[in-house]
Coordinates of C-alpha atoms and ligand atoms in Angstrom, one line a residue:
M131 CA -37.5 43.5 -194.9
G132 CA -38.9 40.2 -195.8
K133 CA -42.1 40.6 -197.4
P134 CA -44.3 43.2 -196.4
T135 CA -47.5 41.2 -196.7
G136 CA -45.8 37.8 -195.7
F137 CA -47.2 37.6 -192.2
L138 CA -50.6 37.8 -193.8
E139 CA -49.9 35.4 -196.4
Y140 CA -48.0 32.5 -194.2
E141 CA -48.6 31.0 -191.0
R142 CA -45.7 30.7 -188.7
E143 CA -44.3 27.3 -189.0
T144 CA -41.4 25.7 -186.6
A145 CA -39.1 22.6 -186.6
K146 CA -41.0 19.6 -186.0
V147 CA -40.3 17.8 -182.6
L148 CA -40.1 14.2 -182.0
P149 CA -43.2 12.9 -179.9
P150 CA -42.2 13.1 -176.1
K151 CA -42.5 9.5 -175.7
V152 CA -40.3 8.9 -178.6
R153 CA -37.3 11.2 -178.0
I154 CA -37.3 10.2 -174.3
S155 CA -35.3 6.8 -175.4
N156 CA -32.2 8.6 -176.0
F157 CA -30.3 12.2 -175.2
K158 CA -30.3 13.1 -179.2
E159 CA -31.4 16.6 -180.3
F160 CA -35.0 16.0 -181.0
R161 CA -36.0 18.9 -183.4
V162 CA -36.3 18.2 -187.1
P163 CA -35.8 21.6 -188.9
L164 CA -37.7 23.1 -191.5
N165 CA -36.2 22.4 -195.1
K166 CA -35.0 25.4 -197.0
E167 CA -38.1 26.3 -199.0
K168 CA -40.1 26.4 -195.9
Q169 CA -37.6 28.3 -193.8
E170 CA -37.4 30.9 -196.6
R171 CA -41.1 31.3 -196.4
Q172 CA -40.6 32.0 -192.7
G173 CA -38.2 34.8 -193.5
A174 CA -40.9 36.3 -195.6
R175 CA -43.0 36.7 -192.4
C176 CA -40.7 39.7 -191.3
M177 CA -42.6 42.5 -192.3
A178 CA -40.8 45.9 -192.4
C179 CA -42.6 47.0 -189.0
G180 CA -40.1 49.8 -189.0
V181 CA -39.4 49.5 -185.3
P182 CA -37.5 46.4 -185.0
F183 CA -37.7 45.7 -181.0
C184 CA -36.3 42.4 -182.0
Q185 CA -32.7 43.6 -182.2
S186 CA -32.9 46.3 -179.5
G187 CA -31.6 44.2 -176.4
M188 CA -32.9 46.8 -174.2
M189 CA -34.2 46.9 -170.4
L190 CA -38.0 47.2 -170.2
G191 CA -39.6 46.8 -167.1
G192 CA -36.4 45.3 -165.6
M193 CA -36.2 42.6 -168.1
A194 CA -34.1 42.6 -171.4
S195 CA -36.3 42.6 -174.5
G196 CA -35.1 41.9 -177.8
C197 CA -31.7 40.4 -178.6
P198 CA -28.7 41.4 -176.4
L199 CA -26.5 40.9 -179.5
H200 CA -28.3 43.4 -181.4
N201 CA -28.5 41.0 -184.3
L202 CA -29.5 42.6 -187.3
V203 CA -33.0 40.7 -187.5
P204 CA -34.9 42.1 -190.1
E205 CA -31.8 41.9 -192.4
T206 CA -31.2 38.5 -192.0
N207 CA -34.7 37.7 -192.0
D208 CA -34.8 39.5 -195.3
L209 CA -31.6 37.7 -196.8
V210 CA -33.2 34.1 -195.8
Y211 CA -36.5 35.0 -197.4
T212 CA -34.6 36.2 -200.8
G213 CA -32.6 33.2 -200.4
N214 CA -29.2 34.9 -200.2
W215 CA -28.0 32.5 -197.4
E216 CA -24.3 33.2 -197.6
Q217 CA -24.9 37.0 -197.2
A218 CA -27.1 35.8 -194.5
Y219 CA -24.1 34.2 -192.6
L220 CA -22.1 37.1 -193.2
R221 CA -24.4 39.7 -191.9
L222 CA -25.0 37.3 -188.9
S223 CA -21.4 37.3 -188.3
K224 CA -21.0 40.8 -187.8
T225 CA -22.8 40.7 -184.4
H226 CA -22.6 36.9 -183.4
S227 CA -19.8 34.6 -182.4
F228 CA -21.8 31.5 -182.3
P229 CA -25.1 31.2 -183.7
E230 CA -25.0 27.5 -183.6
F231 CA -25.3 27.7 -179.8
T232 CA -27.9 30.4 -179.4
S233 CA -30.3 29.0 -182.1
R234 CA -30.4 25.7 -180.1
V235 CA -30.8 27.3 -176.4
C236 CA -31.6 30.8 -176.5
P237 CA -34.8 31.8 -175.3
A238 CA -35.3 33.9 -178.1
L239 CA -35.7 37.5 -176.7
C240 CA -36.0 38.8 -180.1
E241 CA -39.2 36.8 -180.7
E242 CA -41.0 37.9 -177.9
A243 CA -40.5 41.7 -178.8
C244 CA -41.2 41.1 -182.4
T245 CA -44.0 43.1 -183.7
C246 CA -45.9 40.2 -185.2
N247 CA -46.1 38.8 -181.8
L248 CA -48.2 41.9 -180.6
D249 CA -51.1 40.4 -181.9
S250 CA -50.3 37.4 -183.7
E251 CA -47.1 34.9 -183.9
P252 CA -43.7 36.0 -184.3
V253 CA -41.3 35.4 -187.2
S254 CA -39.2 32.4 -186.2
T255 CA -36.2 34.4 -186.1
K256 CA -34.3 31.8 -183.8
E257 CA -34.7 28.9 -186.3
N258 CA -33.9 31.2 -189.3
E259 CA -30.5 31.7 -187.1
R260 CA -29.9 28.0 -187.0
A261 CA -30.6 27.6 -190.6
I262 CA -28.2 30.4 -191.4
I263 CA -25.4 28.9 -189.4
E264 CA -25.9 25.0 -190.4
T265 CA -26.3 26.1 -194.0
A266 CA -22.9 28.1 -193.6
F267 CA -21.4 25.2 -191.9
E268 CA -22.5 22.7 -194.8
E269 CA -21.6 25.1 -197.7
G270 CA -18.0 25.4 -196.2
W271 CA -18.3 29.3 -195.6
V272 CA -17.3 28.9 -191.8
Q273 CA -13.6 28.5 -192.3
P274 CA -10.5 29.1 -189.8
R275 CA -9.6 32.8 -190.0
P276 CA -6.1 32.8 -188.3
P277 CA -4.9 36.2 -187.9
K278 CA -2.3 37.8 -190.6
V279 CA -0.5 39.7 -188.2
R280 CA 0.4 38.7 -184.7
T281 CA 0.5 41.6 -182.1
G282 CA 3.1 40.3 -179.7
K283 CA 0.6 40.8 -176.8
S284 CA -0.8 37.6 -175.0
V285 CA -4.1 37.1 -173.0
A286 CA -5.0 34.3 -170.4
V287 CA -8.7 33.8 -170.3
I288 CA -9.8 31.8 -167.4
G289 CA -12.9 29.7 -167.9
S290 CA -14.3 28.2 -171.4
G291 CA -17.9 29.0 -171.2
P292 CA -19.6 31.0 -174.0
S293 CA -18.2 34.3 -172.6
G294 CA -14.6 32.9 -172.6
L295 CA -15.0 31.5 -175.7
A296 CA -16.5 34.6 -177.4
A297 CA -13.6 36.7 -175.8
A298 CA -10.9 34.2 -177.1
Q299 CA -12.1 34.0 -180.5
M300 CA -11.9 37.9 -181.1
L301 CA -8.8 38.5 -179.4
N302 CA -7.4 36.0 -181.3
H303 CA -8.7 37.5 -184.6
R304 CA -7.2 40.8 -183.5
G305 CA -3.8 38.9 -183.4
H306 CA -3.3 38.7 -179.6
E307 CA -1.7 35.1 -178.3
V308 CA -4.9 33.7 -176.6
T309 CA -4.7 30.7 -174.1
V310 CA -8.0 29.7 -172.4
F311 CA -7.5 27.5 -169.0
E312 CA -10.3 25.5 -168.0
R313 CA -10.5 23.2 -164.8
S314 CA -12.8 20.7 -166.4
D315 CA -11.7 17.8 -168.8
R316 CA -13.8 19.4 -171.5
V317 CA -14.1 22.7 -173.0
G318 CA -17.6 24.6 -173.1
G319 CA -18.5 25.6 -169.6
L320 CA -22.3 25.0 -169.0
L321 CA -22.9 24.8 -172.8
R322 CA -20.9 21.4 -172.0
Y323 CA -21.7 20.4 -168.6
G324 CA -25.0 22.1 -167.8
I325 CA -27.3 22.0 -170.8
P326 CA -28.1 18.6 -171.7
N327 CA -27.1 17.0 -174.7
M328 CA -30.8 16.8 -176.2
K329 CA -30.9 20.7 -176.4
L330 CA -27.4 21.2 -177.4
D331 CA -25.6 18.3 -179.1
K332 CA -22.1 18.4 -177.8
S333 CA -20.4 17.6 -181.3
V334 CA -21.5 21.3 -182.1
I335 CA -19.2 22.7 -179.5
D336 CA -16.4 20.3 -180.7
R337 CA -17.1 21.8 -184.2
R338 CA -16.3 25.2 -183.0
I339 CA -13.4 24.5 -180.7
K340 CA -11.8 22.7 -183.7
L341 CA -12.0 25.9 -186.0
M342 CA -10.6 28.0 -182.9
E343 CA -7.6 25.8 -182.6
E344 CA -6.8 25.9 -186.3
E345 CA -7.2 29.6 -185.9
G346 CA -4.5 29.7 -183.3
V347 CA -6.5 29.6 -179.8
H348 CA -4.8 27.5 -176.9
F349 CA -6.6 25.5 -175.0
V350 CA -5.4 24.2 -171.6
T351 CA -7.9 21.8 -169.8
G352 CA -8.1 20.2 -166.3
M353 CA -6.1 23.3 -165.1
N354 CA -7.9 24.8 -162.2
V355 CA -6.6 28.5 -161.8
G356 CA -6.1 29.3 -158.4
V357 CA -5.5 25.8 -157.4
D358 CA -3.0 24.2 -160.0
I359 CA -1.5 27.5 -161.3
K360 CA -0.9 30.7 -159.2
A361 CA -2.7 34.0 -160.4
E362 CA 0.5 35.5 -160.3
E363 CA 2.1 33.3 -162.3
L364 CA -0.4 34.0 -164.8
L365 CA 0.0 37.8 -164.5
K366 CA 3.7 37.4 -165.0
K367 CA 3.1 35.3 -168.2
F368 CA 0.4 37.0 -169.9
D369 CA -0.2 40.7 -170.7
R370 CA -3.8 40.5 -169.7
V371 CA -6.3 38.0 -168.0
L372 CA -9.9 37.8 -168.5
L373 CA -11.8 36.0 -165.8
T374 CA -14.7 34.2 -167.5
C375 CA -15.0 31.5 -164.5
G376 CA -19.0 31.7 -164.4
A377 CA -21.4 32.0 -161.6
S378 CA -20.6 28.5 -160.3
N379 CA -21.8 28.6 -156.7
P380 CA -25.2 26.8 -156.5
R381 CA -27.5 27.8 -153.9
D382 CA -28.3 25.2 -151.3
I383 CA -31.4 24.1 -149.6
K384 CA -30.5 24.1 -146.0
V385 CA -33.0 22.2 -144.0
P386 CA -32.9 19.2 -141.9
G387 CA -31.7 15.9 -143.6
R388 CA -29.9 17.7 -146.2
E389 CA -26.7 15.5 -145.4
A390 CA -28.8 12.4 -146.6
K391 CA -27.2 10.6 -149.7
G392 CA -29.0 11.1 -153.2
I393 CA -29.3 14.8 -152.9
Y394 CA -27.3 16.7 -155.6
F395 CA -26.8 19.9 -157.1
A396 CA -28.5 19.9 -160.6
V397 CA -25.4 21.2 -162.2
D398 CA -23.5 18.3 -160.9
F399 CA -26.0 15.7 -161.8
L400 CA -26.4 17.1 -165.4
G401 CA -22.8 17.3 -165.8
R402 CA -22.3 13.7 -164.5
V403 CA -24.8 12.4 -167.0
T404 CA -23.2 14.4 -169.9
K405 CA -19.7 13.3 -168.9
E406 CA -20.5 9.6 -168.8
L407 CA -22.4 9.8 -172.2
L408 CA -19.5 11.6 -173.8
D409 CA -16.8 9.3 -172.3
S410 CA -18.7 6.2 -173.5
D411 CA -19.4 7.8 -177.0
F412 CA -23.0 7.5 -175.9
A413 CA -23.0 3.9 -174.8
K414 CA -23.7 4.5 -171.5
A415 CA -25.5 6.8 -169.2
P416 CA -25.7 6.7 -165.4
Y417 CA -29.0 5.2 -165.2
E418 CA -28.2 4.2 -161.6
L419 CA -28.9 7.5 -160.5
A420 CA -32.6 7.7 -161.2
K421 CA -34.0 4.3 -162.5
G422 CA -37.2 3.3 -160.6
K423 CA -36.8 6.1 -158.4
N424 CA -39.2 9.0 -157.2
V425 CA -37.3 12.1 -158.1
L426 CA -37.9 15.4 -156.5
V427 CA -36.6 18.5 -158.4
I428 CA -36.5 21.5 -156.4
G429 CA -36.5 24.7 -158.6
G430 CA -39.1 25.3 -161.3
G431 CA -36.9 27.2 -163.9
D432 CA -35.0 26.1 -166.7
T433 CA -32.4 24.3 -164.9
G434 CA -35.1 22.3 -163.1
N435 CA -36.7 21.6 -166.4
D436 CA -33.7 20.2 -167.8
C437 CA -33.3 17.8 -164.6
V438 CA -37.0 16.6 -165.3
G439 CA -36.2 15.6 -168.9
T440 CA -32.9 14.1 -167.8
A441 CA -34.4 12.0 -165.0
I442 CA -37.2 10.8 -167.4
R443 CA -34.3 9.5 -169.9
L444 CA -32.7 7.7 -167.0
G445 CA -36.1 5.8 -166.2
A446 CA -37.2 7.5 -163.1
K447 CA -40.5 6.1 -161.6
S448 CA -41.9 9.5 -161.1
V449 CA -40.9 13.3 -161.1
T450 CA -42.0 16.2 -159.1
Q451 CA -40.7 19.8 -159.5
L452 CA -41.5 22.3 -156.8
E453 CA -41.7 25.9 -157.3
M454 CA -42.1 28.6 -154.6
M455 CA -43.5 31.2 -156.6
P456 CA -47.4 31.2 -157.6
K457 CA -48.4 29.6 -161.0
P458 CA -47.5 32.4 -163.8
P459 CA -50.6 33.6 -165.9
V460 CA -51.1 32.0 -169.3
K461 CA -51.6 35.3 -171.0
R462 CA -49.4 38.4 -170.4
A463 CA -50.9 40.5 -167.3
E464 CA -51.7 44.2 -167.7
D465 CA -48.4 45.5 -166.3
N466 CA -46.3 43.2 -168.5
P467 CA -47.0 44.6 -171.9
W468 CA -45.3 43.6 -175.3
P469 CA -42.4 44.2 -175.9
Q470 CA -41.6 43.5 -172.5
W471 CA -40.3 39.9 -171.7
P472 CA -43.5 38.1 -171.2
K473 CA -43.9 36.6 -167.7
V474 CA -46.1 33.8 -168.4
L475 CA -46.5 30.1 -168.2
K476 CA -44.0 27.9 -170.3
T477 CA -44.3 24.3 -170.5
D478 CA -40.7 23.3 -171.6
Y479 CA -39.8 20.2 -173.2
G480 CA -39.0 18.3 -169.6
Q481 CA -42.6 19.2 -168.7
Q482 CA -44.0 18.2 -171.8
E483 CA -42.3 14.6 -171.6
A484 CA -43.6 14.1 -167.9
I485 CA -47.2 15.0 -169.1
A486 CA -47.0 12.3 -171.9
V487 CA -45.1 9.7 -169.5
F488 CA -46.9 10.5 -166.2
G489 CA -49.9 12.0 -166.9
H490 CA -49.6 15.3 -165.5
D491 CA -47.4 18.5 -165.1
P492 CA -44.7 17.6 -162.5
R493 CA -44.8 21.1 -161.2
I494 CA -46.2 22.0 -157.8
Y495 CA -46.3 25.9 -157.3
Q496 CA -46.0 27.7 -154.0
T497 CA -44.2 24.6 -152.5
T498 CA -40.8 24.0 -150.8
V499 CA -39.1 21.3 -148.9
K500 CA -39.1 21.7 -145.0
E501 CA -36.9 18.4 -144.6
F502 CA -35.3 15.4 -146.1
V503 CA -35.6 11.9 -144.5
A504 CA -33.1 9.4 -144.9
D505 CA -33.5 5.7 -144.5
K506 CA -31.2 3.3 -142.3
N507 CA -28.5 3.4 -144.9
G508 CA -28.4 7.3 -144.9
N509 CA -30.0 7.5 -148.3
V510 CA -32.8 10.0 -149.0
C511 CA -36.1 8.5 -149.0
K512 CA -38.6 11.1 -148.4
A513 CA -39.1 14.7 -148.4
K514 CA -41.4 16.7 -146.3
I515 CA -43.0 19.5 -148.3
M516 CA -45.1 22.5 -147.4
K517 CA -47.3 25.1 -148.8
L518 CA -46.4 28.8 -149.4
K519 CA -48.4 31.7 -149.6
G520 CA -47.9 35.4 -150.8
E521 CA -47.7 38.3 -148.1
K522 CA -46.7 41.6 -148.8
D523 CA -43.9 42.7 -146.6
A524 CA -44.9 45.7 -144.3
A525 CA -41.4 47.5 -144.6
T526 CA -40.6 47.0 -148.2
G527 CA -44.0 46.1 -149.8
R528 CA -42.3 43.4 -151.6
L529 CA -44.1 39.9 -152.0
Q530 CA -42.6 37.5 -149.5
M531 CA -43.3 33.8 -149.6
V532 CA -44.5 32.5 -146.3
P533 CA -45.2 28.9 -145.0
V534 CA -48.8 27.9 -144.6
E535 CA -48.9 26.3 -141.2
G536 CA -50.2 22.6 -141.0
S537 CA -49.7 22.3 -144.8
E538 CA -47.0 19.7 -144.4
E539 CA -47.0 16.5 -146.6
V540 CA -44.4 13.6 -146.9
I541 CA -43.8 12.5 -150.3
P542 CA -41.3 9.9 -151.5
A543 CA -38.0 11.1 -152.8
E544 CA -35.1 8.6 -153.6
L545 CA -33.3 11.3 -155.7
V546 CA -33.4 14.9 -155.2
L547 CA -32.2 17.5 -157.2
I548 CA -31.5 21.1 -156.1
A549 CA -31.9 23.4 -159.1
A550 CA -32.4 26.7 -156.9
G551 CA -30.2 29.0 -158.9
F552 CA -26.7 30.3 -158.5
L553 CA -25.2 32.7 -155.8
G554 CA -22.4 34.4 -157.7
S555 CA -18.7 33.7 -158.3
Q556 CA -16.3 31.2 -156.6
K557 CA -14.2 32.8 -153.6
Y558 CA -11.1 30.8 -154.3
V559 CA -10.7 32.2 -157.9
T560 CA -11.7 35.7 -156.9
D561 CA -9.6 35.5 -153.7
A562 CA -6.6 34.5 -156.0
F563 CA -6.7 37.4 -158.1
G564 CA -7.9 39.8 -155.2
V565 CA -10.5 41.2 -157.2
A566 CA -13.3 43.1 -155.6
V567 CA -16.8 41.3 -155.5
N568 CA -20.4 43.0 -154.7
A569 CA -22.6 41.8 -152.3
R570 CA -24.0 38.9 -154.4
T571 CA -20.2 37.9 -154.9
N572 CA -20.5 39.0 -158.5
V573 CA -17.0 40.5 -159.7
E574 CA -17.3 44.4 -159.7
T575 CA -16.0 46.1 -162.8
A576 CA -15.8 49.7 -163.9
A577 CA -19.4 51.1 -164.8
E578 CA -20.5 50.0 -168.2
G579 CA -17.1 48.3 -168.2
Y580 CA -15.1 44.9 -167.8
Q581 CA -11.8 46.3 -166.0
T582 CA -11.8 44.7 -162.3
S583 CA -10.4 46.5 -159.5
V584 CA -6.9 44.9 -160.2
P585 CA -5.1 46.2 -162.8
R586 CA -4.6 44.1 -165.9
V587 CA -7.5 41.6 -164.8
F588 CA -10.8 41.8 -166.7
A589 CA -14.1 40.0 -165.9
A590 CA -17.1 38.8 -168.2
G591 CA -20.1 36.5 -168.4
D592 CA -22.0 35.1 -165.2
M593 CA -19.0 35.7 -163.2
R594 CA -19.6 39.7 -163.7
R595 CA -23.1 39.8 -164.2
G596 CA -24.7 36.7 -162.0
Q597 CA -26.2 33.8 -163.5
S598 CA -27.9 34.6 -166.8
L599 CA -28.1 33.3 -170.5
V600 CA -25.8 32.2 -173.1
V601 CA -26.7 35.0 -175.5
W602 CA -25.5 37.7 -172.5
A603 CA -22.5 35.7 -171.9
I604 CA -21.5 35.7 -175.7
R605 CA -22.5 39.6 -175.6
E606 CA -20.2 40.3 -172.4
G607 CA -17.3 37.9 -174.0
R608 CA -17.3 40.4 -177.1
E609 CA -17.3 43.4 -175.1
A610 CA -14.7 42.5 -172.8
A611 CA -12.6 41.4 -175.8
R612 CA -13.1 45.0 -177.1
A613 CA -12.0 46.4 -173.3
V614 CA -8.9 44.1 -173.2
D615 CA -8.0 44.9 -176.8
E616 CA -8.3 48.7 -175.8
S617 CA -6.1 48.3 -173.1
L618 CA -3.4 46.4 -175.0
M619 CA -3.1 48.6 -177.9
G620 CA -4.6 52.0 -176.9
Y621 CA -7.5 51.6 -179.2
S622 CA -9.6 49.0 -180.6
N623 CA -11.0 48.0 -184.0
L624 CA -12.8 45.0 -182.8
Ligands
FAD989 C1 -28.3 23.5 -166.4 C2 -28.5 24.9 -167.0 C3 -29.0 24.9 -167.8 C4 -29.0 26.4 -168.7 N1 -29.6 26.2 -170.0 C5 -29.9 27.5 -170.5 C6 -30.2 27.7 -171.8 O1 -31.0 26.6 -172.2 N2 -30.2 28.8 -172.6 C7 -29.4 29.8 -172.1 O2 -29.2 30.7 -172.6 N3 -28.8 29.8 -170.7 C8 -28.9 28.6 -170.1 N4 -28.0 28.4 -169.0 C9 -27.3 29.6 -168.5 C10 -26.0 29.7 -169.3 O3 -25.4 28.3 -169.4 C11 -24.8 30.5 -168.6 O4 -25.6 31.7 -168.5 C12 -23.7 30.8 -169.3 O5 -23.1 29.5 -169.7 C13 -22.8 31.5 -168.8 O6 -21.3 31.5 -169.5 P1 -20.1 31.9 -168.8 O7 -19.1 31.8 -169.9 O8 -20.1 33.3 -168.0 O9 -19.7 30.8 -167.6 P2 -20.0 29.3 -167.5 O10 -20.5 28.6 -168.8 O11 -20.4 28.8 -166.3 O12 -18.3 28.7 -167.8 C14 -17.5 29.2 -166.9 C15 -16.4 28.0 -167.2 O13 -15.1 28.5 -166.1 C16 -14.4 27.3 -165.7 N5 -14.0 27.6 -164.4 C17 -14.3 28.2 -163.3 N6 -13.3 28.7 -162.5 C18 -12.2 28.3 -163.0 C19 -10.7 28.0 -162.8 N7 -10.8 28.6 -161.5 N8 -9.8 27.9 -163.3 C20 -10.3 27.3 -164.6 N9 -11.7 27.2 -164.9 C21 -12.5 27.7 -164.1 C22 -15.7 26.4 -165.2 O14 -15.3 25.0 -165.2 C23 -16.6 26.8 -166.4 O15 -16.3 25.8 -167.6 C24 -28.1 27.1 -168.2 C25 -27.4 27.1 -166.9 C26 -27.5 25.8 -166.5 C27 -26.9 25.7 -165.1
SF4_990 S1 -29.2 34.9 -180.0 FE1 -31.1 34.7 -179.3 S2 -32.3 36.8 -178.8 FE2 -30.7 37.0 -180.2 S3 -31.6 36.7 -182.6 FE3 -30.7 34.8 -181.7 S4 -32.2 33.8 -180.8 FE4 -32.8 35.9 -181.0

């Protein structure tokens, strides 16, 4: 696959990114993809290694390694190398519903597991994927495919994130009548109102939704299932219901002063910024939220990084990002070998921008908030932070982060963004359908399956597996579609 000696002949080359100080002036995507010729050369770096971990999507050391969709990576890389772009698109479409999303936002589990990454630099599979799907759109190969025959069966999909969209697309292609209900004003779930526009331009979602509508999928927005419409009504009207409502319960930081104004959950903040941009056709952004303020982001993960990048674009005076855990190593530790997912330091786009603008990495490790302080108007103005140290729990042997006495420090913070993860599904939806949930409030399903404890009700995506990734949501949506189809038809050809 590819060119056996390609990895020796060609260096890895990826999209050019606009310099941080240039790109922070707007909310646009900032990657400039390679031209076709250069991208084809990158396909050549795939070197017939024989054991393509890149497409395995298996659990190693408790973490996923390789593509969870089992994209046929060596084959598509080869087709890119040989310039067979249409074939590459057809091959990619066998396993993937929306390459235009993952090729922008996926952490590229494929590349970390790439054999070239053992000793050198991985094949640029993610950007090859982007080139394939964008070429397919440009060339007009991505056309609506309405089903030739309708089955007479109907499915309600609740939630329009990547999981619900993937399931809806497949079930509709199969011939079932599919309606997607979304409580928000726009379709897309966290693709729309979580991931910022500079990472995933929202027109990319609109382009796909238009195709799905042309294929016959119905979308109902502004419909909060369990509030605006009862579960029983849906179960009466539809043959099957698939719950893909996400893990939208954010983890709070319950410390004194939490009630102060100016403290937001990350996803509310990010969603508000995107909504104002979209409502004003990118003429307006809520600059007043962050402009001239010291911004404190609690949580050192990817969502925290999105908050850093967004706060900088809104004109923050300073940005500090707190992370409870120790700073990861720059290189893989000995107990974290290839092809496991590497637990190493990653400096993402927001942090790079903070370094460019403020001269230092915004992250402070092994630190948490002890208290928020409000001014006389009730607005947050400071945060008391403290250091943490790792200690082994005597009973479990697990590392616990405990406070370091006397390490408290007060820092200015007029905007606080909590990016501390999500706790699971929302109770009003699971209660409405009466589906069983586990201790983490994720919806319980049959082992290796998607059927919930309630007949005719299925669940998939973050709502089932807990907070995860777009690529996993798509995989779950696709597999759940197959399960729903099988339960409707007695077999499935999906
Ligand atoms: C800020 C942020 C950034 C992220 N960045 C990345 C990234 O870069 N790469 C990556 O791979 N992953 C990223 N993720 C994770 C990824 O977005 C999620 O794993 C993925 O979107 C989950 O898809 P889903 O379809 O299960 O749920 P969601 O995308 O959460 O969609 C669920 C939808 O259901 C709707 N809904 C909920 N309840 C109801 C109801 N009762 N009635 C009607 N509708 C309802 C919600 O409004 C929402 O639109 C990010 C997450 C966040 C929060
Ligand atoms: S979906 Fe993600 S892991 Fe899979 S091939 Fe694409 S970039 Fe790699």
